[in-house]
Coordinates of C-alpha atoms in Angstrom, one line a residue:
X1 CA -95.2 -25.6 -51.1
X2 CA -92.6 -23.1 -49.3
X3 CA -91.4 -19.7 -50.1
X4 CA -87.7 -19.8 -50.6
X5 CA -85.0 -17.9 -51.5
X6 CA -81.3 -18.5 -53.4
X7 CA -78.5 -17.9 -50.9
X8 CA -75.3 -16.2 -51.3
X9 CA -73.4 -19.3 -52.3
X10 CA -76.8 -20.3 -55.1
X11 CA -78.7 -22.9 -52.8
X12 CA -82.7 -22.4 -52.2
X13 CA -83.3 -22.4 -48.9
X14 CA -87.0 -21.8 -46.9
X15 CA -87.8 -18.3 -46.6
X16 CA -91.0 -16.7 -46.5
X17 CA -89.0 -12.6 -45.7
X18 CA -87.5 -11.1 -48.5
X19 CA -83.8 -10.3 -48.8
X20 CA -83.7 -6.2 -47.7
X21 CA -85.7 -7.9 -44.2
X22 CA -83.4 -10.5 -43.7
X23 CA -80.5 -8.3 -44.2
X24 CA -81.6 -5.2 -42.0
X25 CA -82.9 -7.3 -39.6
X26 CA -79.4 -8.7 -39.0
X27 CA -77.3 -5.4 -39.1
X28 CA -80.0 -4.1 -36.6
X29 CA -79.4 -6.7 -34.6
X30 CA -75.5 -6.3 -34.6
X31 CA -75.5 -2.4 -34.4
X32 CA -77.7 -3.2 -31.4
X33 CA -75.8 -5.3 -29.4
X34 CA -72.6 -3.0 -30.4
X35 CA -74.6 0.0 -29.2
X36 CA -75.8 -1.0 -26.1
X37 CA -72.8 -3.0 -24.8
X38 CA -70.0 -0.3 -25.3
X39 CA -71.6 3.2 -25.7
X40 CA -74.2 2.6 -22.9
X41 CA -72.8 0.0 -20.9
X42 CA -69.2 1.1 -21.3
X43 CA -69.8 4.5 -21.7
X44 CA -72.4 5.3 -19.2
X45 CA -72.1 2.2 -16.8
X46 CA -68.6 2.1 -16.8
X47 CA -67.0 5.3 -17.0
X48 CA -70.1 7.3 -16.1
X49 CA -70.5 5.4 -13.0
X50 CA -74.2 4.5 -12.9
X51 CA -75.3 1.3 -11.2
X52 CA -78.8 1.0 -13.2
X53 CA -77.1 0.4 -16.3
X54 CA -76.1 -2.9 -16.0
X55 CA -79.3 -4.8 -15.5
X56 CA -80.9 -2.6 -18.0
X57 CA -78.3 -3.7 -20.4
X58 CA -78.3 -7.3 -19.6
X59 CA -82.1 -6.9 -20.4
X60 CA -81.9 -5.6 -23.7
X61 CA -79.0 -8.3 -24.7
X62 CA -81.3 -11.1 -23.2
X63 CA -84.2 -10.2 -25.2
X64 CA -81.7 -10.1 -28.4
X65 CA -80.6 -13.7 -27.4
X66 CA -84.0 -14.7 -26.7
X67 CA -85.5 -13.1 -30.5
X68 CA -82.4 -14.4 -32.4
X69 CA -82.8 -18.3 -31.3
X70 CA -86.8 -18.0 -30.9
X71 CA -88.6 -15.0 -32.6
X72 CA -86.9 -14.5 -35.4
X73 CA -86.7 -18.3 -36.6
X74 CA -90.4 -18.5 -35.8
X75 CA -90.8 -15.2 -38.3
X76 CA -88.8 -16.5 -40.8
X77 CA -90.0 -20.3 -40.7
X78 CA -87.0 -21.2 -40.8
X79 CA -86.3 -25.0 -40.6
X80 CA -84.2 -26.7 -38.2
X81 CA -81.8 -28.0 -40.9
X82 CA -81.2 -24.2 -42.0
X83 CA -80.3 -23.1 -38.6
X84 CA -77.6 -26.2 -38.4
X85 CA -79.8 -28.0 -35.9
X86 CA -80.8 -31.3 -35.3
X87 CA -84.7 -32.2 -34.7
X88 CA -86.6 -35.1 -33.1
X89 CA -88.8 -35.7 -36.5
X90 CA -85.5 -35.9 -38.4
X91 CA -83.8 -38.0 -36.0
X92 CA -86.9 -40.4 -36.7
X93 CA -86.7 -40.6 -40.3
X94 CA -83.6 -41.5 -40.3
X95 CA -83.5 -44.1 -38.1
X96 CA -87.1 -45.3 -39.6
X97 CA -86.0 -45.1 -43.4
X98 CA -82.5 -45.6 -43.1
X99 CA -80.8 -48.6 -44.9
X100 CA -78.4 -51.7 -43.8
X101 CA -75.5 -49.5 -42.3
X102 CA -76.4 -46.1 -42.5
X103 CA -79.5 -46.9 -40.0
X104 CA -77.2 -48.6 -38.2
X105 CA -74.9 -45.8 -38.0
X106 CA -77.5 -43.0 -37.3
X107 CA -78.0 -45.1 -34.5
X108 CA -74.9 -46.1 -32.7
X109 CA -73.8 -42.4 -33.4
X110 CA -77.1 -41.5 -31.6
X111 CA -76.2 -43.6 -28.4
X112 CA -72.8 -42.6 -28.1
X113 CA -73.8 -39.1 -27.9
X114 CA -77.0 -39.3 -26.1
X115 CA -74.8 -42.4 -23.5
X116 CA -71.7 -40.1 -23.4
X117 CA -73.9 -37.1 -22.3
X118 CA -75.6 -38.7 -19.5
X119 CA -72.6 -40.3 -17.8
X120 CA -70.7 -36.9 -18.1
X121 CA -73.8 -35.9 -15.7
X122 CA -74.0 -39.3 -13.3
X123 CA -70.2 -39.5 -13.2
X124 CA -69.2 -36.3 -12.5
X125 CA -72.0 -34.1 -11.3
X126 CA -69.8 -31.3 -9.5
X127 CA -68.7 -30.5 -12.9
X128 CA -71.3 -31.0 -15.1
X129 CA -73.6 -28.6 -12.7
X130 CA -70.8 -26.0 -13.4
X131 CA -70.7 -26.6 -16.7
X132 CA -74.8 -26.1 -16.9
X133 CA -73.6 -22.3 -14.4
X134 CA -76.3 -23.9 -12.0
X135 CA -76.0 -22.1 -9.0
X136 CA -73.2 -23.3 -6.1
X137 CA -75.0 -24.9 -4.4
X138 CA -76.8 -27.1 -6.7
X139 CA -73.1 -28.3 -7.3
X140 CA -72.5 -31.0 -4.3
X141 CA -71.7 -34.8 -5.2
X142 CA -75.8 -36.1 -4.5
X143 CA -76.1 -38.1 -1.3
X144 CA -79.5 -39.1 -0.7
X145 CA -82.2 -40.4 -2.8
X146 CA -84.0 -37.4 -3.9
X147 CA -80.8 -35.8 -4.5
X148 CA -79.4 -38.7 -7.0
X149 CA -83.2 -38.5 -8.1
X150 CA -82.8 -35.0 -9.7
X151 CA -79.2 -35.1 -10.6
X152 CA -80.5 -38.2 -13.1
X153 CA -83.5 -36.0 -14.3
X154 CA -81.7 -33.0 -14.9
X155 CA -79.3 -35.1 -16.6
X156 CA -81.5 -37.4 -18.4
X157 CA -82.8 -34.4 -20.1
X158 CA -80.3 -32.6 -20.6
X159 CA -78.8 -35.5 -22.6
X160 CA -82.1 -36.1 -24.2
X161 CA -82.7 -32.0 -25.4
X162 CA -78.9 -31.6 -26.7
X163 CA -78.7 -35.0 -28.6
X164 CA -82.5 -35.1 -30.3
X165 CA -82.7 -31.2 -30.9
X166 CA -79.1 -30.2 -31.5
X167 CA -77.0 -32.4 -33.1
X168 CA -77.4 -33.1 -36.4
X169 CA -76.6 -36.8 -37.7
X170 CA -78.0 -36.7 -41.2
X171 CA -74.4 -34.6 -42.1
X172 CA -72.8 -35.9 -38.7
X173 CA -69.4 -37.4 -40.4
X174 CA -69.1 -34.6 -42.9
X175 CA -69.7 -31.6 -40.4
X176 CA -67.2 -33.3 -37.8
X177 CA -64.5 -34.1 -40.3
X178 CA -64.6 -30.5 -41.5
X179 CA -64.5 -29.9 -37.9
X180 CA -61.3 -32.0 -37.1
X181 CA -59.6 -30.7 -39.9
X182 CA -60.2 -26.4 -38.8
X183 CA -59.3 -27.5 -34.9
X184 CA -56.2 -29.7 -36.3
X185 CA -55.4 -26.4 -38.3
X186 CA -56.0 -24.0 -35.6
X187 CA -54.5 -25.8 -33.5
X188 CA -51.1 -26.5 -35.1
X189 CA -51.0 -22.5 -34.9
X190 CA -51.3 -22.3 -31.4
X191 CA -48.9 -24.8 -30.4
X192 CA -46.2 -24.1 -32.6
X193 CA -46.6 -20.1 -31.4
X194 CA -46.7 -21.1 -27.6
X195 CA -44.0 -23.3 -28.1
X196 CA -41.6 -21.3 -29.8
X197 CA -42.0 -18.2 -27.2
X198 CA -42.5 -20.5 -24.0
X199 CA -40.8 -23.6 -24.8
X200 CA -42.4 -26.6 -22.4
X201 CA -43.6 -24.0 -20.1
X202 CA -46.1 -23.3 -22.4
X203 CA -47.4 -27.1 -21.7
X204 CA -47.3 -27.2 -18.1
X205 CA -51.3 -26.3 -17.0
X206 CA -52.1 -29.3 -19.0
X207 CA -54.0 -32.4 -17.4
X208 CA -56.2 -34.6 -19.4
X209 CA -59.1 -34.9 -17.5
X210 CA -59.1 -31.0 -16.0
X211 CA -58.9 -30.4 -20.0
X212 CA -61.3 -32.6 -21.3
X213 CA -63.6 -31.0 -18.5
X214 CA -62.9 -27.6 -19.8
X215 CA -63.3 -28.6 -23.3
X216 CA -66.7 -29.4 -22.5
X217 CA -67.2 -26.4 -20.7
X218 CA -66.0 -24.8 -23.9
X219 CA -68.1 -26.3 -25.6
X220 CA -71.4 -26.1 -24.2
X221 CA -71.2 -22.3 -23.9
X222 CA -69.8 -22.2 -27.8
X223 CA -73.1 -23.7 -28.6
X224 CA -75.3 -21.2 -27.4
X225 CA -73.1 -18.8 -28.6
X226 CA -72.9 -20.8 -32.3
X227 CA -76.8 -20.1 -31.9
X228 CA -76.6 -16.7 -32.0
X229 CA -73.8 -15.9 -34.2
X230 CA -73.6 -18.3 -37.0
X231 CA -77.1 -20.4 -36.5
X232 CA -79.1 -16.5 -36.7
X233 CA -76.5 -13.7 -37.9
X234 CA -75.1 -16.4 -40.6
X235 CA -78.3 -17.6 -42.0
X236 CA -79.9 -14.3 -41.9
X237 CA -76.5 -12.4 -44.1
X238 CA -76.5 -15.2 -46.3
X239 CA -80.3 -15.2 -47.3
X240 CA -80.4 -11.5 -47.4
X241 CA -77.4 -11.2 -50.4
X242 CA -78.0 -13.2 -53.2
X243 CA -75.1 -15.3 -55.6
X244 CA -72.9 -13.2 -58.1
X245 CA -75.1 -12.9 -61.0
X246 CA -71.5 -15.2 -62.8
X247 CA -68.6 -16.7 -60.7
X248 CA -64.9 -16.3 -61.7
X249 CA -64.2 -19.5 -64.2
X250 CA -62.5 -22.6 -62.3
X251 CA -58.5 -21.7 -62.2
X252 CA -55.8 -24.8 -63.3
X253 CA -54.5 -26.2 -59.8
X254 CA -50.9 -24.3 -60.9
X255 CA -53.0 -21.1 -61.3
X256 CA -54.7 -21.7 -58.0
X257 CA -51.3 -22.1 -56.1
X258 CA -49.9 -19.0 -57.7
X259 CA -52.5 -16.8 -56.8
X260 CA -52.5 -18.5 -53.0
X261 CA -49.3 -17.7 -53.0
X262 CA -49.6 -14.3 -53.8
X263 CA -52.3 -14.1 -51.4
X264 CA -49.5 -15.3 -48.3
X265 CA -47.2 -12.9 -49.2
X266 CA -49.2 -9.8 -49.2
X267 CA -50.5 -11.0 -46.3
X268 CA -46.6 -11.4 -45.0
X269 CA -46.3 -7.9 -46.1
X270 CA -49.2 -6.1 -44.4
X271 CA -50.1 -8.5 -41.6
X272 CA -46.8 -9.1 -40.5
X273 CA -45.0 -5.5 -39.7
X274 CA -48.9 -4.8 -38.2
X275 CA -48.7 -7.8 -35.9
X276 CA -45.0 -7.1 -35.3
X277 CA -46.0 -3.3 -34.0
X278 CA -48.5 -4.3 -31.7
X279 CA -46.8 -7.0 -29.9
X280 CA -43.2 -5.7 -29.7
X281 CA -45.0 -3.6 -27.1
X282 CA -45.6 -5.9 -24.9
X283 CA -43.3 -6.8 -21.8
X284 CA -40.8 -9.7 -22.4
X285 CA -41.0 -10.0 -25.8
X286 CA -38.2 -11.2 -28.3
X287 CA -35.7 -9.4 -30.0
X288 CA -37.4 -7.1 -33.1
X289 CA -36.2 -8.7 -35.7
X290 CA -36.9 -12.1 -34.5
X291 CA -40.3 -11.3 -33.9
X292 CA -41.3 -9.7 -37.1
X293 CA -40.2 -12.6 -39.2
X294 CA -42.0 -15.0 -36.9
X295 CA -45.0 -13.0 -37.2
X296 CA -45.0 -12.6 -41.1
X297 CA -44.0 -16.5 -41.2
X298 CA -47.6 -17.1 -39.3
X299 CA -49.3 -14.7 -41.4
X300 CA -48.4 -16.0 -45.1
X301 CA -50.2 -19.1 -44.7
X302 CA -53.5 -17.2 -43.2
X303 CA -53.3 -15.1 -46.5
X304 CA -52.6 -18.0 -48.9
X305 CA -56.0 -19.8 -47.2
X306 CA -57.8 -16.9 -47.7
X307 CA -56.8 -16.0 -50.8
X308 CA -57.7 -19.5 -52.4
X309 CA -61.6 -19.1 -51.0
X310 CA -61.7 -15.7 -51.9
X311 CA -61.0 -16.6 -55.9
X312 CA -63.1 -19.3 -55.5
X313 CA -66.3 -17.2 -54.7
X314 CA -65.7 -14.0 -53.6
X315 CA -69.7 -13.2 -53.0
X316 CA -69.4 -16.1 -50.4
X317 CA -66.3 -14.8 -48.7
X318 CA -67.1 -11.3 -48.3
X319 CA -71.0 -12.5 -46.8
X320 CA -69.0 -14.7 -44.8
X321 CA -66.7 -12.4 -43.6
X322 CA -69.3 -9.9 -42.8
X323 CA -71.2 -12.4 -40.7
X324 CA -67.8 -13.6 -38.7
X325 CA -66.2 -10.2 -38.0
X326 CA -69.1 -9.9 -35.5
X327 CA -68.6 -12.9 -33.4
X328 CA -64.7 -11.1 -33.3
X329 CA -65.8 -8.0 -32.3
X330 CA -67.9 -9.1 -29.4
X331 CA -64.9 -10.1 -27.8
X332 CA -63.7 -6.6 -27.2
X333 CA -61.0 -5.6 -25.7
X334 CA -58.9 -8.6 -25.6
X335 CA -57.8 -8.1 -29.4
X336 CA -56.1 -11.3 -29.9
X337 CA -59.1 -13.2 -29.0
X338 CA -60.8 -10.8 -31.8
X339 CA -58.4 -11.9 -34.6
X340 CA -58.8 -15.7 -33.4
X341 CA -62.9 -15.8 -33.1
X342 CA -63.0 -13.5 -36.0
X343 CA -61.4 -16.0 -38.3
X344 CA -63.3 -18.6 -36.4
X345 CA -66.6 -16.9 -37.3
X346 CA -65.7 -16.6 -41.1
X347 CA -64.8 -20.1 -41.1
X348 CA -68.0 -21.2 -39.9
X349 CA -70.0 -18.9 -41.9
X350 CA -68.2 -20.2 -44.8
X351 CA -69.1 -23.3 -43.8
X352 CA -72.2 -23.0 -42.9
X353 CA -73.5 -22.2 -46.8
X354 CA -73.2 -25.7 -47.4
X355 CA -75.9 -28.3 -46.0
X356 CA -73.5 -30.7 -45.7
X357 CA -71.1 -29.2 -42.7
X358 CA -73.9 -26.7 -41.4
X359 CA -74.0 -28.2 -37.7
X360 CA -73.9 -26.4 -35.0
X361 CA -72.7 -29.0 -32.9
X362 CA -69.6 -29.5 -34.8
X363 CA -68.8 -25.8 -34.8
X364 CA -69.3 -25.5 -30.9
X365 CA -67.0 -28.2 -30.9
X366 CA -64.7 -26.2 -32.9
X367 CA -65.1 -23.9 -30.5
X368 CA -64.3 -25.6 -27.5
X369 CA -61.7 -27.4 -28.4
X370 CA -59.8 -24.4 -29.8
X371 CA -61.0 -22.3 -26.8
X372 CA -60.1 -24.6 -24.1
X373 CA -56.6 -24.8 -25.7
X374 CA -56.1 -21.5 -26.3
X375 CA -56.7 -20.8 -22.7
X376 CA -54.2 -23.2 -21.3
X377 CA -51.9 -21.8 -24.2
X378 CA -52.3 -18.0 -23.3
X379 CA -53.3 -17.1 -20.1
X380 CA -51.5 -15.9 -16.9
X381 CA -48.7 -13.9 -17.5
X382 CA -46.1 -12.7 -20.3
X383 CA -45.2 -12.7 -23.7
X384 CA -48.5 -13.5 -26.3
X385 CA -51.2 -13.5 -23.0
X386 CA -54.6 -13.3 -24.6
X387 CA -57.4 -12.5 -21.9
X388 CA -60.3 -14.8 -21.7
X389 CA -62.3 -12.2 -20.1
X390 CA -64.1 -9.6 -22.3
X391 CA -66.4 -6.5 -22.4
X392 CA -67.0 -3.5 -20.8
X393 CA -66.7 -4.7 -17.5
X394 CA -63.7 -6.6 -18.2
X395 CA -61.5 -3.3 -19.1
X396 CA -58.7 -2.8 -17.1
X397 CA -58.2 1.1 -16.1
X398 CA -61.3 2.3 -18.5
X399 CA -61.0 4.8 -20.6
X400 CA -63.1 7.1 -23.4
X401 CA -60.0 5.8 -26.1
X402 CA -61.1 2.3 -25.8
X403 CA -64.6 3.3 -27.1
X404 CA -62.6 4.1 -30.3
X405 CA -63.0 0.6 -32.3
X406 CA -66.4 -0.8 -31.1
X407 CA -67.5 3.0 -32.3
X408 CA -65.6 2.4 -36.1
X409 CA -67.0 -0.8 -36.0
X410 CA -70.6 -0.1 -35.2
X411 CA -70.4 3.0 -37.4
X412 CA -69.5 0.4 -40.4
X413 CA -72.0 -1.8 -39.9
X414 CA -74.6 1.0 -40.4
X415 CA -73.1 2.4 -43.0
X416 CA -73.6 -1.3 -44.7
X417 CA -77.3 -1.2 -43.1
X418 CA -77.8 2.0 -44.8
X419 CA -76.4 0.9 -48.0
X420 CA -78.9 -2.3 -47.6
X421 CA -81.5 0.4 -47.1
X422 CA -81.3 2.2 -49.7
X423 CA -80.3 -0.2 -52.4
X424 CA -81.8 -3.5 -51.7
X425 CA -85.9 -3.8 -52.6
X426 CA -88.4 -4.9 -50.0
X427 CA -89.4 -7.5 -52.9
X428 CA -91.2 -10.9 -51.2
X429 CA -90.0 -13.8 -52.0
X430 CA -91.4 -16.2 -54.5
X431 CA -93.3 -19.2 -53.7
X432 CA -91.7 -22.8 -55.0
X433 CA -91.6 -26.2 -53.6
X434 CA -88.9 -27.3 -51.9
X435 CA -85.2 -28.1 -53.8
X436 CA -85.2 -31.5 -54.4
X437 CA -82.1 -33.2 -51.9
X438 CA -78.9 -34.1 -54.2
X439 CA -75.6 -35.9 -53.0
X440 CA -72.5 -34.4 -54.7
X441 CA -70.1 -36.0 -51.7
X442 CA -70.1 -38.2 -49.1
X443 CA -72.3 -37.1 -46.7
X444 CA -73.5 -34.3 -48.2
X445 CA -77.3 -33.4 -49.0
X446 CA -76.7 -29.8 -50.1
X447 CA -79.6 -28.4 -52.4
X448 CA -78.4 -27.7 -56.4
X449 CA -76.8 -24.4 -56.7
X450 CA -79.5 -21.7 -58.4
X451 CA -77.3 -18.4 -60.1
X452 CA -79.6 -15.2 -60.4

């Protein structure tokens, strides 16, 4: 028997806290983070000049790493599955009461990854011990015994910890196509922009294997990232606000596209001339009138997408939404990496409500991909440059005017903490055995949907 509660999109899920804990418990956590990175490390490190600040900061933000993807999982009992993670008990059960192909494919998925992980470390240890940030000069090519000794124990387990505890294979092909298909999307974004205000130039920092490296990279450091900010933050905002007590009745598919394309053009409308005013700013860029139907071109389909979830459910856009806008802000001050890894983090909260695509794995691979990309697209110099390097000590000629918008932002997340306060009751939640599994779609093992 578990405690469990209905989630903002009407699945049970384990959960033992009640809704007003998980939910302050969250914005706490953001306002935190917000506080101490720009007020008291921007404001007092940075601008007020004093050198204690930043190991003291770094302290506090470790121990809110360390309690968001140990302590507060712990507290909450919450399962690996919930959390999008893979485990070595699962792994087991699958391969032990698998059937005919699926066993079989549990398995060969199993040794690709784990296979794939190890060579990256025996074939290329240089990289892989930067990827790992081990320290320079743990990063040689091995060449004696003991030396090749550790480099296969270090890699051995590091192969062994990310493929038994992190991926997830019982939703491996549903959480990767979804994954393909936001990267594709993304993507086809980035390209097209880079191309059509760089041409081929645009392309020229591309090599495959210096990008697949950085991919990985990418990748490795969106995981532990994904922990924090959709495997905690997500789970946490969508167990704290519970389903629409009805949802909006289903739409005819020429309804739907109507009201998508509704959606694109007021986002054409208000997106567009605000994009347009920012960037015609910006040294070398193209004639006015050029740019602002460019930019409300690229924003109508954003709008249209969003739109169509939004109708869908809007409880589960808006909890999404409030989860992802904090894995944008973080990024301060580089803004167009804000917009990009604020839709990212929506996306993947979104997501993430559904058993069948919540894998962490498959969004840090989201993540990389897009990331690497997006860095080969956009750095260096000119027209649509997006900085890869953020926070306070990343601000070029500091000021008290860029404390402006992690200040708004941190003052709207308490405002919604003190909403949560005062309106939401510290009620426990009720005990229940577990939701019985169900498939509804290939691949999927999502629990029934529960409206309270």
């Amino acid at each position: 028997m578990h405690s469990s509660v209905v989630d903002s999109d009407g699945r049970k899920e384990r959960e033992i806290r009640s809704r007003r804990t998980n939910a302050l418990e969250a914005l706490g956590i953001v306002c935190a983070v917000l506080f101490v990175v720009w007020p008291f490390c921007f404001g007092w490190g940075v601008l007020g000049h004093a050198s204690w600040v930043a190991p003291v900061g770094k302290g506090l933000l470790t121990a809110a790493f360390l309690w968001a993807v140990l302590g507060s999982p712990c507290w909450h009992r919450d399962s690996a599955e919930s959390l999008g993670l893979g485990s070595p008990g699962r792994l087991l059960r699958l391969l032990r009461e698998g059937r005919g192909v699926e066993r079989w494919r549990v398995a060969l998925v199993f040794a690709a990854v784990a296979g794939g992980l190890l060579w990256i470390g025996l074939a290329d240890w240089p990289d892989a011990a930067k990827i790992l940030r081990l320290p320079k000069p743990l990063r040689i090519p091995p060449d004696s015994a003991g030396a090749w000794a550790a480099v296969i124990l270090v890699s051995a387990s590091a192969a062994a910890l990310l493929s038994t505890c992190v991926i997830r294979y019982d939703n491996f092909g549903s959480a990767f196509g979804l994954a393909l298909k936001v990267s594709a999307g993304f993507l086809a974004y980035a390209i097209l922009a880079a191309w059509l205000v760089r041409g081929d130039k645009a392309f020229a920092k591309f090599a495959l294997h210096s990008h697949a490296l950085d991919i990985a990279a990418h990748t490795f450091w969106g995981l532990i990232q994904q922990l924090v900010f959709t495997g905690y933050i997500a789970t946490r905002m969508r167990k704290a606000f519970a389903p629409a007590a009805s949802r909006p009745a289903p739409r005819s598919a020429g309804k739907q596209l109507v009201a998508a394309a509704l959606g694109g053009l007021g986002a054409a409308a208000a997106l567009g001339p605000a994009a347009w005013l920012a960037l015609r700013e910006m040294r070398d860029a193209p004639d006015s009138s050029l740019l602002l139907a460019g930019c409300a071109a690229f924003a109508f389909p954003l709008g249209a997408v969003w739109t169509h979830f939004l109708i869908r459910d809007p409880r589960r856009m808006l909890v999404a939404m409030l989860s992802g806008a904090f894995f944008g802000l973080i990024h301060i001050d580089s803004y167009g990496l804000v917009f990009v890894t604020g839709i990212l983090g929506t996306t993947f909260a979104y997501a993430a409500m559904e058993d069948r695509f919540r894998n962490l794995a498959a969004f840090a691979f989201v993540h990389g991909l897009v990331g690497a990309t997006f860095a080969k697209l956009f750095g260096g110099k000119g027209f649509l440059k997006i900085t890869i390097s953020v926070g306070p000590w990343s601000v070029r000629n500091p000021t008290a005017a860029d404390l402006i918008v992690p200040i708004l932002a941190l003052l709207g997340y308490g405002l919604v903490a003190l909403w949560v306060a005062r309106k939401m009751k510290a009620r426990p939640v009720a005990d229940s055995p577990p939701a019985p599994e169900t498939h509804d779609g290939a691949g999927s093992g999502d629990t029934p949907r529960v409206i309270s």
